[in-house]
Coordinates of C-alpha atoms in Angstrom, one line a residue:
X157 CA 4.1 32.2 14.4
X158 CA 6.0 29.2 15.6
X159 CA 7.7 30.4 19.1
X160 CA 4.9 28.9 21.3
X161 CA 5.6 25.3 19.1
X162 CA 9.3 25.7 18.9
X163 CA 8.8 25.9 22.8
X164 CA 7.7 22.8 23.3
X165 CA 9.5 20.9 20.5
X166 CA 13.1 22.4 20.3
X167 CA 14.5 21.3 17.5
X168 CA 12.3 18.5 16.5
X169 CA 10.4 21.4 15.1
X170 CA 12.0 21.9 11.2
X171 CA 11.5 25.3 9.4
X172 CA 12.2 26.2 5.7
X173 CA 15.7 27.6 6.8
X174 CA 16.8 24.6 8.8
X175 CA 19.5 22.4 7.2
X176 CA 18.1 18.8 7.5
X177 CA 14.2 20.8 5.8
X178 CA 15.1 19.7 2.2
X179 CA 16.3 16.3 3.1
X180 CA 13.3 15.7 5.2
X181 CA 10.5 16.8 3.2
X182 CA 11.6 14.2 0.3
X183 CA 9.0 11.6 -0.1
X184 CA 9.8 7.9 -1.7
X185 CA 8.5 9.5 -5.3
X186 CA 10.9 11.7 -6.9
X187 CA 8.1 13.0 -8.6
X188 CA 7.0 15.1 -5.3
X189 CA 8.3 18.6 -4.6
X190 CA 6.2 20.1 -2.1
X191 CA 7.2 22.8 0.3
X192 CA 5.2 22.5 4.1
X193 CA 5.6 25.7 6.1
X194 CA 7.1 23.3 9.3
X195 CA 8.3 20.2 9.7
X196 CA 7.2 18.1 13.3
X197 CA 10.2 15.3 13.7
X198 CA 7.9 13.0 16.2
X199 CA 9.4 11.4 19.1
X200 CA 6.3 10.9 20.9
X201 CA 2.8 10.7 21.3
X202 CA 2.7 14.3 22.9
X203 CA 4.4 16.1 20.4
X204 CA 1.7 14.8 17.8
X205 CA -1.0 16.2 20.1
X206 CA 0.9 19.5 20.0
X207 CA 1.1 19.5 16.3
X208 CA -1.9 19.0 15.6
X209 CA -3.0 21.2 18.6
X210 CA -0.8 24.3 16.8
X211 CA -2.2 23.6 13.3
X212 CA -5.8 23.9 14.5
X213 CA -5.1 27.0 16.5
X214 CA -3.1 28.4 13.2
X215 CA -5.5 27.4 10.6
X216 CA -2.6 25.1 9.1
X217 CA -4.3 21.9 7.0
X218 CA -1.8 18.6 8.1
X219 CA -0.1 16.0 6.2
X220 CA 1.1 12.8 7.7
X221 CA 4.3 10.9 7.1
X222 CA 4.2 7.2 7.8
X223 CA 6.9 5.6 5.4
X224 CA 6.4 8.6 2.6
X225 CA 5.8 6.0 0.5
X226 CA 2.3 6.8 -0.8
X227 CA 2.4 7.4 -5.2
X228 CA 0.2 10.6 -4.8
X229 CA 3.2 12.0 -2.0
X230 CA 0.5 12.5 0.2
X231 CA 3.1 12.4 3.2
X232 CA 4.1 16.0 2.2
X233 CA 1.6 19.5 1.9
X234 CA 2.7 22.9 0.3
X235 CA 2.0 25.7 3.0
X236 CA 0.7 23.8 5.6
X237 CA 2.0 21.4 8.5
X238 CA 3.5 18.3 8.2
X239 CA 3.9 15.8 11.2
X240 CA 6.3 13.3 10.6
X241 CA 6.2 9.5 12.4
X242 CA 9.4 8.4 10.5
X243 CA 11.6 8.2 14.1
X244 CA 8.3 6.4 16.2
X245 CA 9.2 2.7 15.1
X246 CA 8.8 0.9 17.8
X247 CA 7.2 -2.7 17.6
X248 CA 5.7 -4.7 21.1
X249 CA 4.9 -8.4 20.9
X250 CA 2.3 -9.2 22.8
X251 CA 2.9 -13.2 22.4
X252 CA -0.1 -14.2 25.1
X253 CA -2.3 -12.4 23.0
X254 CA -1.2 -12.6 19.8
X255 CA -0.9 -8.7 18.7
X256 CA 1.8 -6.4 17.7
X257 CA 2.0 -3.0 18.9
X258 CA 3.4 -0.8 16.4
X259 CA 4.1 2.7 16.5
X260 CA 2.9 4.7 13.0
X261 CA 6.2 5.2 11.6
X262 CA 7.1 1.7 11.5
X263 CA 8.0 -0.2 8.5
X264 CA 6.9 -3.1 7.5
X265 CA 10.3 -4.7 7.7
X266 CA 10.0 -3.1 11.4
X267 CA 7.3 -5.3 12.1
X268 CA 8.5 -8.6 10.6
X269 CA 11.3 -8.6 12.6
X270 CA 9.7 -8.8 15.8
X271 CA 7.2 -10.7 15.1
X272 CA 9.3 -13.4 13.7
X273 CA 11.1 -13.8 16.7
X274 CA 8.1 -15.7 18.0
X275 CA 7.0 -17.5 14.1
X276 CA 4.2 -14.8 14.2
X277 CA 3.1 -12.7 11.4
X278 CA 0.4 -9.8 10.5
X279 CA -0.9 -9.4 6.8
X280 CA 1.2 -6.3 5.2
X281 CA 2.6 -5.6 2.0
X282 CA 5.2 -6.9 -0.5
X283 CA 8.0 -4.2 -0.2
X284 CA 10.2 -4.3 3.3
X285 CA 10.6 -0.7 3.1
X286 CA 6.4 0.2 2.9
X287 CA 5.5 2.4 5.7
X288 CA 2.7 0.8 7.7
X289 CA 0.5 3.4 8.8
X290 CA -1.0 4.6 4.9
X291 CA -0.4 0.6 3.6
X292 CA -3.1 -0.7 6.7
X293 CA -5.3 2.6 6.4
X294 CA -5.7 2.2 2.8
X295 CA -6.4 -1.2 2.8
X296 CA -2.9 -3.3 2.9
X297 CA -2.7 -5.9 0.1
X298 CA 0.2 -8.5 0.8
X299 CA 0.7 -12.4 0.6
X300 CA -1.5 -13.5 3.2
X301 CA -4.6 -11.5 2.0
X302 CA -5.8 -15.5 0.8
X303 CA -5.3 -17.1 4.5
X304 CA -6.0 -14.1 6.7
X305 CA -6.8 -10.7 4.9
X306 CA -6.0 -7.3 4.6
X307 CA -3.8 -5.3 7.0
X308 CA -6.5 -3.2 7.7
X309 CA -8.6 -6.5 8.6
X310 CA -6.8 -7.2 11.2
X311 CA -6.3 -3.9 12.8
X312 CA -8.1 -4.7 16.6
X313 CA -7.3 -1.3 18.2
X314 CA -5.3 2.1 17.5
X315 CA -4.4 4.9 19.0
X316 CA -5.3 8.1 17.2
X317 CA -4.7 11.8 17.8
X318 CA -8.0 13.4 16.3
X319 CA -8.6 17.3 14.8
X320 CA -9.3 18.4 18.2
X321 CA -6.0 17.2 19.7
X322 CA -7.1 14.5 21.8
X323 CA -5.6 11.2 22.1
X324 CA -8.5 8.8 22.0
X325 CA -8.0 4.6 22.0
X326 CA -10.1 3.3 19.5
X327 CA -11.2 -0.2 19.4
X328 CA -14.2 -2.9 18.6
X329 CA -15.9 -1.4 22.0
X330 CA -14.4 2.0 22.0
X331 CA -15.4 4.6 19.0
X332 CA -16.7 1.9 17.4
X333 CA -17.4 4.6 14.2
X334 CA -14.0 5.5 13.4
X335 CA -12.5 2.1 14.5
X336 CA -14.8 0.8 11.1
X337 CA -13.5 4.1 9.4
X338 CA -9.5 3.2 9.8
X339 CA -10.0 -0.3 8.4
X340 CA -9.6 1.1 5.0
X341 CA -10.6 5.1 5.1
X342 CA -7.3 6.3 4.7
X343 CA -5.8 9.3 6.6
X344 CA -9.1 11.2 6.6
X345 CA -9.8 10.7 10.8
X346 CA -6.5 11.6 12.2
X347 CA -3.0 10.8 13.1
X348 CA -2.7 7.0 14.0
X349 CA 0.4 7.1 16.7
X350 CA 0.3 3.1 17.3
X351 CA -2.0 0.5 15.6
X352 CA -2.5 -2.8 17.1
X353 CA -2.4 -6.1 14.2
X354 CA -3.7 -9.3 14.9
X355 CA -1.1 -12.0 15.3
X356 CA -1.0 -15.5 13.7
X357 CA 1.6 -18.5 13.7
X358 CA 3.5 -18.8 10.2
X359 CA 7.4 -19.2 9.7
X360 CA 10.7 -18.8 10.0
X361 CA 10.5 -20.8 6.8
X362 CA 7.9 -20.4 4.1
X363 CA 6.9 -22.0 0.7
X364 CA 7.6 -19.4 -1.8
X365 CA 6.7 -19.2 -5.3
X366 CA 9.1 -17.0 -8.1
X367 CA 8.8 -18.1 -11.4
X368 CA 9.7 -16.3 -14.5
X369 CA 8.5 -16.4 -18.0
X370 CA 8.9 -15.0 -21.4
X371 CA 6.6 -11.9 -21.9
X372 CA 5.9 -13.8 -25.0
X373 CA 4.0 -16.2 -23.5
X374 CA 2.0 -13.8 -21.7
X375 CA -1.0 -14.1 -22.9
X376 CA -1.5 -17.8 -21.6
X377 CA -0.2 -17.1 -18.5
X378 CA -2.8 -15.1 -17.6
X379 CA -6.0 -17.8 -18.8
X380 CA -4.1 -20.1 -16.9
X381 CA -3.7 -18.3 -13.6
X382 CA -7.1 -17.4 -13.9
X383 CA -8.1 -20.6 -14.0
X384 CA -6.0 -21.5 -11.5
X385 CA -7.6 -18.9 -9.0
X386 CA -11.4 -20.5 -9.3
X387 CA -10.2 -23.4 -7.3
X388 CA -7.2 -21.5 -5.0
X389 CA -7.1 -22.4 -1.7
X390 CA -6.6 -19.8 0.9
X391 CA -3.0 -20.7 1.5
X392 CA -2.3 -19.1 -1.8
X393 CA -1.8 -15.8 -2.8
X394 CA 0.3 -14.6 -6.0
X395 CA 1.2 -11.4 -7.9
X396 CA 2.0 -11.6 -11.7
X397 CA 4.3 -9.2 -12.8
X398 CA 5.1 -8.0 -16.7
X399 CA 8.5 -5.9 -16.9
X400 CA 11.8 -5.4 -18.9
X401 CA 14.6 -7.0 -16.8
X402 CA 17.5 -4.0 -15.9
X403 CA 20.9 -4.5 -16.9
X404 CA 21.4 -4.9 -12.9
X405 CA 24.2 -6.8 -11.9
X406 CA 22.5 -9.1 -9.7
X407 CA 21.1 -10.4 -13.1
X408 CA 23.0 -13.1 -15.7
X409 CA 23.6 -11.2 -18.7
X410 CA 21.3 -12.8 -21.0
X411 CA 18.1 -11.8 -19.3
X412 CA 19.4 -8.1 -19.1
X413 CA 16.1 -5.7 -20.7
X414 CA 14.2 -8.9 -21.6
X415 CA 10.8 -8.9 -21.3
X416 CA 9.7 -11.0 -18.6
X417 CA 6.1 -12.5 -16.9
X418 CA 7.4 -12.9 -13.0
X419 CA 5.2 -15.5 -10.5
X420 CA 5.6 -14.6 -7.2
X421 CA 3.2 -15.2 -3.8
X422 CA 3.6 -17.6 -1.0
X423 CA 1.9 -20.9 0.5
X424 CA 0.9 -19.5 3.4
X425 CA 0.7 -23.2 5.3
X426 CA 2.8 -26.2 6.1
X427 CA 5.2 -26.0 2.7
X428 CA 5.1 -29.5 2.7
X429 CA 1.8 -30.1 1.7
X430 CA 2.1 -26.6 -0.4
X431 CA 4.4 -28.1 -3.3
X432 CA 2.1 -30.2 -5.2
X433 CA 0.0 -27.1 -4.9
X434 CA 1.4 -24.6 -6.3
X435 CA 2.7 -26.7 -9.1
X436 CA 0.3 -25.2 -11.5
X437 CA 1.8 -22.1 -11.2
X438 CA 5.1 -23.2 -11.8
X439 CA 4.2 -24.9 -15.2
X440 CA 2.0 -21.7 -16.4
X441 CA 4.5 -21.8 -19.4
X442 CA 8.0 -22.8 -20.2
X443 CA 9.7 -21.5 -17.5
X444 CA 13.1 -19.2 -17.7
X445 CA 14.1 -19.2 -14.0
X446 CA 12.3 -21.0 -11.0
X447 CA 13.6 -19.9 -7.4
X448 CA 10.0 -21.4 -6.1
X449 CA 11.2 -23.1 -2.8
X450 CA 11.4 -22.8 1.1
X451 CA 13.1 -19.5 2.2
X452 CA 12.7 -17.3 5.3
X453 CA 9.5 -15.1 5.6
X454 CA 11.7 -12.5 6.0
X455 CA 13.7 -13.0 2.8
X456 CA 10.6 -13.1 1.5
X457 CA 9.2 -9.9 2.5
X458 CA 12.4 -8.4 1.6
X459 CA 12.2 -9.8 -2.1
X460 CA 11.2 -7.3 -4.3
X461 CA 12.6 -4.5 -2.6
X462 CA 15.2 -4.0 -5.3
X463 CA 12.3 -3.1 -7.4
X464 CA 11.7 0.0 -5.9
X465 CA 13.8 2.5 -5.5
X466 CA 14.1 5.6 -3.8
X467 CA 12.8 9.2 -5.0
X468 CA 12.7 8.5 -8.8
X469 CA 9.9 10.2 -10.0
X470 CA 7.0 7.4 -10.4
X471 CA 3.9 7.6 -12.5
X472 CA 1.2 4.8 -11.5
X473 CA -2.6 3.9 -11.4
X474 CA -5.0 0.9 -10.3
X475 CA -7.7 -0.9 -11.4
X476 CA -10.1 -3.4 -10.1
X477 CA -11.4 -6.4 -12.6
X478 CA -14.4 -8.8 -11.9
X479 CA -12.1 -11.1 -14.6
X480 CA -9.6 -11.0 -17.3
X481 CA -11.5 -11.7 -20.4
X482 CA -10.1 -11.0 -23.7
X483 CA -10.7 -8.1 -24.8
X484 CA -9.5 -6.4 -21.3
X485 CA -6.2 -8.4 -21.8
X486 CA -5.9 -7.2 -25.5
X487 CA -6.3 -3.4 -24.6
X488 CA -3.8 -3.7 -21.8
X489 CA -1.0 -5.5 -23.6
X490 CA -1.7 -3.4 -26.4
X491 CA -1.3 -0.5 -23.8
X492 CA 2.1 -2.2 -22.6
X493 CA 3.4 -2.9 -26.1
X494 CA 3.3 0.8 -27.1
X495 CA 5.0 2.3 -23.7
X496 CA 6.8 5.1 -24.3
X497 CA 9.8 4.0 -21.9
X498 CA 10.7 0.7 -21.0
X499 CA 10.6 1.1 -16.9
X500 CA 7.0 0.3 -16.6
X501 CA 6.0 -2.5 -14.4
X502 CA 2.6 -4.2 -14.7
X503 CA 1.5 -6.2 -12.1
X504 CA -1.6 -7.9 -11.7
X505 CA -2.3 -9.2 -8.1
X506 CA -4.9 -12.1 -7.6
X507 CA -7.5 -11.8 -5.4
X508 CA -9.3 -14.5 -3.7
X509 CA -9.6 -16.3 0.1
X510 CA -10.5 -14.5 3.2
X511 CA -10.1 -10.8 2.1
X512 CA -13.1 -11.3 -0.4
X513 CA -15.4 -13.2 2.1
X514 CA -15.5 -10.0 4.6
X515 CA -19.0 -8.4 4.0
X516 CA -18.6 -5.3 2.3
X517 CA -20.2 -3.1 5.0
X518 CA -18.2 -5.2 7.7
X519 CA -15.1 -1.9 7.2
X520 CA -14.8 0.8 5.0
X521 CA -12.8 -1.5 2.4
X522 CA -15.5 -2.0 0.6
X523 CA -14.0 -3.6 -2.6
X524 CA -14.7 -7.4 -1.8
X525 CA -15.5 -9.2 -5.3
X526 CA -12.6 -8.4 -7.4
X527 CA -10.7 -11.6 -8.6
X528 CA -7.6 -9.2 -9.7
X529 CA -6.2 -5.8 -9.1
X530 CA -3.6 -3.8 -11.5
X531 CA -1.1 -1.8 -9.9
X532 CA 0.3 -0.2 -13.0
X533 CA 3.9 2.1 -12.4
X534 CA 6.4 3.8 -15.0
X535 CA 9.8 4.9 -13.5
X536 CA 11.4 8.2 -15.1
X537 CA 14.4 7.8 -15.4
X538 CA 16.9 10.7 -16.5
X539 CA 16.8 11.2 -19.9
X540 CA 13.0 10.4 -19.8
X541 CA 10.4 12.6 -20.6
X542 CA 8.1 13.7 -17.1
X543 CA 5.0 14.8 -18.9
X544 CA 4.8 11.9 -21.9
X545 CA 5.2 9.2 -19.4
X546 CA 2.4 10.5 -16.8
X547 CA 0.1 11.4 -20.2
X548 CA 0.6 7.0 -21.0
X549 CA 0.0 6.2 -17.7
X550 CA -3.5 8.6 -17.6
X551 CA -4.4 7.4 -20.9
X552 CA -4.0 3.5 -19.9
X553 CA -6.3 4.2 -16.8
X554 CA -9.5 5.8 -19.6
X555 CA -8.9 3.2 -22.0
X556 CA -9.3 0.3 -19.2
X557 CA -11.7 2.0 -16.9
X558 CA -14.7 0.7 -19.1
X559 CA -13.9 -3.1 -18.4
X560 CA -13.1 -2.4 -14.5
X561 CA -15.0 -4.0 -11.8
X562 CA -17.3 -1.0 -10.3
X563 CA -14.5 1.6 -12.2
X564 CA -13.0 1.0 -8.6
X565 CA -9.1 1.4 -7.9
X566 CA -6.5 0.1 -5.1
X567 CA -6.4 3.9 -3.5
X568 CA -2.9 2.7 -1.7
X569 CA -2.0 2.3 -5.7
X570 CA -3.5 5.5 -7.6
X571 CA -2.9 9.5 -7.8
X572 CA -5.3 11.5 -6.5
X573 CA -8.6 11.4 -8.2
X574 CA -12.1 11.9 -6.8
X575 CA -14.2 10.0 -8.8
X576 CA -11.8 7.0 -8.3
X577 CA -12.3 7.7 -4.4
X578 CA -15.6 7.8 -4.6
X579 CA -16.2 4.7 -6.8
X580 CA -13.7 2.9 -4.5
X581 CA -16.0 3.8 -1.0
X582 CA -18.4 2.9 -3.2
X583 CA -21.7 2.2 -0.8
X584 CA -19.4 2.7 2.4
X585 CA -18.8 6.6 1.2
X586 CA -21.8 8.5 2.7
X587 CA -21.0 6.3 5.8
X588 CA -17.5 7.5 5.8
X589 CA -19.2 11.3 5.0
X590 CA -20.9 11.2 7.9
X591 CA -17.7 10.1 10.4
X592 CA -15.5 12.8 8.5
X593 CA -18.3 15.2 9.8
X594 CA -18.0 14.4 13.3
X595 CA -14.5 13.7 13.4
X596 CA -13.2 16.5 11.2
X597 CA -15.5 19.0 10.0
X598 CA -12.7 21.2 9.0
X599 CA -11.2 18.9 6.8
X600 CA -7.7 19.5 8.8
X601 CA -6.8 16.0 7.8
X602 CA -6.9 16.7 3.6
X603 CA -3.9 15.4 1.8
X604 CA -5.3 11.6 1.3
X605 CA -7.8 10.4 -1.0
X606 CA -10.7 12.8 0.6
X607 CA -14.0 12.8 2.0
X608 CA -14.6 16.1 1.8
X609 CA -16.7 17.1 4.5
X610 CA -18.3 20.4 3.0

């Protein structure tokens, strides 16, 4: 079956038998055990048009691995073809124009250290080690979303092997349909080999703010940042985060498992003029720690990589909220406060500048008049039960979904679940339909939150 592939590819093409098959069909979440018939290791542009080429002619449905860092594992199929970008990292500056070039197995560290060889930046995500490709086709929700939007905003052009094999260069004159469809579709379209972000002039040195609480003051942490968001400039965007504190080393010993409210997000202009600011934020309660101050971007970006770690089974979901009124912050601390382990991070990401002034129909991110998200994640750790910890986590998604905005999630932040994908495309959905239909009638490209073409 896979002679006329194994022809072309040598050994970039991975069977069950191979050694390095196990090792590369892990995913970030340890939770994910899926077995693809064949492995593509990606060098170039060519060999994805062959993949995909071979799984059409061989009836094979495709998964794509970006980063493999996707909650649902939606980097890795059972039984059918995956093609896998992880070695195709390259990142261009084009400083003239301001755009980076960046190949779809980059990372987002990748693309912050080229660009900040010239004090430029594009919107990503929070975590150094995110895969760009499924953070910017899902939507891309980072510290800049106030001043400049989402990573998928400021996609301008991307090169994207479709179901029939062809290379095509999409762009704002060139397929105009599935250029819309990529700002936010997902994987649905194809195989994005390069993207091409919008550049703008921020750093080496940012203001950043990471302050730290005690959970027991969480309650008036959150009135306060709301309050604090009516009136936000754009140069602000911040996450607020509710955890138990490891016994890590990196920590003093007195905060080791205390339950902490962490502050963090950045000043996205001169930090200067960004300290009287984001004071507010700093004085939300009695703080425990402050580290708010001017650091490298990069540092930055590389902050709360400690957080996540690699192939432990995770559990997550995400919500949308219009606002935090009382009731929905009751029935999510009382969520938290009955937990059944204590590796569960809660994080509740403001939303507010220029990703909520883009039109709704303006890309297929069509969630624009949230003022918060919850990204919601329990680590299993040995010793921990699987089954209970994914039961809490389902369980804390039905008891909030009544006081969500539009019952609409962050799809970059959820399992798979079609009503959630639905709810979440929202008016843009039979829109997207209609492109899935043209693009990929066969439904080739499945393993993403769907549009199911039939």
């Amino acid at each position: 079956m896979f002679s006329t592939l194994e022809s072309k590819l040598g050994n970039r093409l991975v069977l069950p038998n191979h050694d390095a098959y196990d090792e590369l069909r892990k995913v970030w979440n340890g939770a994910i055990d899926r077995r693809p018939k064949a492995i593509v290791v990606c060098e170039s542009e060519q060999d994805v048009v062959d993949a995909v080429n071979f799984a059409k002619e061989e009836n094979l449905h495709i998964s794509i691995r970006g980063g493999g860092h996707n909650l649902a594992g939606t980097a890795v199929c059972d039984d059918g073809l995956m093609i896998d970008l992880s070695n195709m990292r390259g990142v261009e500056v084009d400083q003239a124009k301001k755009v980076a070039i960046v190949e779809g197995g980059a990372k987002l560290g990748d693309i912050d250290v080229a660009t900040q060889k010239y004090g430029l930046v594009t919107p990503t995500g929070t975590v150094s080690k995110t895969g760009v490709a499924g953070l910017a086709l899902g939507g891309g929700l980072g510290y800049l979303r106030g001043k400049y939007g989402l990573t998928c905003d400021n996609i301008v052009g991307a090169h994207i092997v479709t179901a029939e094999g062809e290379l095509i260069y999409v762009h704002e004159n060139n397929h105009q349909d599935l250029f819309w469809a990529i700002k936010g579709g997902g994987g649905n379209f194809g195989v994005v080999t390069k993207f091409e972000f919008q550049l703008y002039d921020l750093g080496p040195e940012v203001l950043a703010i990471d302050v730290m609480y005690d959970y027991q003051d969480v309650k008036s942490i959150l009135t306060k940042a709301q309050e604090f968001l009516e009136n936000a400039p754009d140069d602000i965007s911040f996450n607020i985060t509710a955890m138990m504190l490891p016994p890590a080393p990196f920590l003093p010993e007195a905060l080791h498992h205390k339950k902490v409210v962490a502050v963090s997000g950045l000043y996205a202009g001169d930090p200067k003029n960004g300290e009287s600011v984001i004071q507010p934020l700093r004085e939300l309660a009695k703080p425990i720690v402050d580290q708010s101050g001017v650091i490298p971007y990069e540092e930055l970006q590389k902050k709360l990589d400690v957080m996540v770690q690699d192939h432990i089974p995770v559990y997550g979901t995400s919500l949308y909220f219009k606002d935090l009124d009382e009731k929905t912050i009751d029935v999510l601390l009382n969520k938290l406060e009955n937990a059944p382990v204590p590796t569960v991070l809660s994080q509740l990401w403001a939303l507010s500048g220029k990703m909520n002034r883009i039109p709704e129909e303006e890309t297929a991110f069509a969630i624009r008049d949230a003022s918060f998200v919850l990204l919601l994640d329990v680590m299993v750790m040995p010793g921990m039960d699987e089954e209970v910890c994914k039961q809490w986590v389902d369980s804390l998604y039905a008891d909030l979904l009544p006081y969500s905005h539009r019952n609409a999630s962050y799809l970059n932040g959820i399992a798979l679940l079609e009503s959630a994908t639905k709810n979440t495309f929202a008016q843009n959905y039979e829109r997207l339909l209609s492109i899935k239909r043209k693009y990929d009638p066969s439904n080739l490209f499945r393993h993403n939150h769907n549009i199911d073409p039939k």
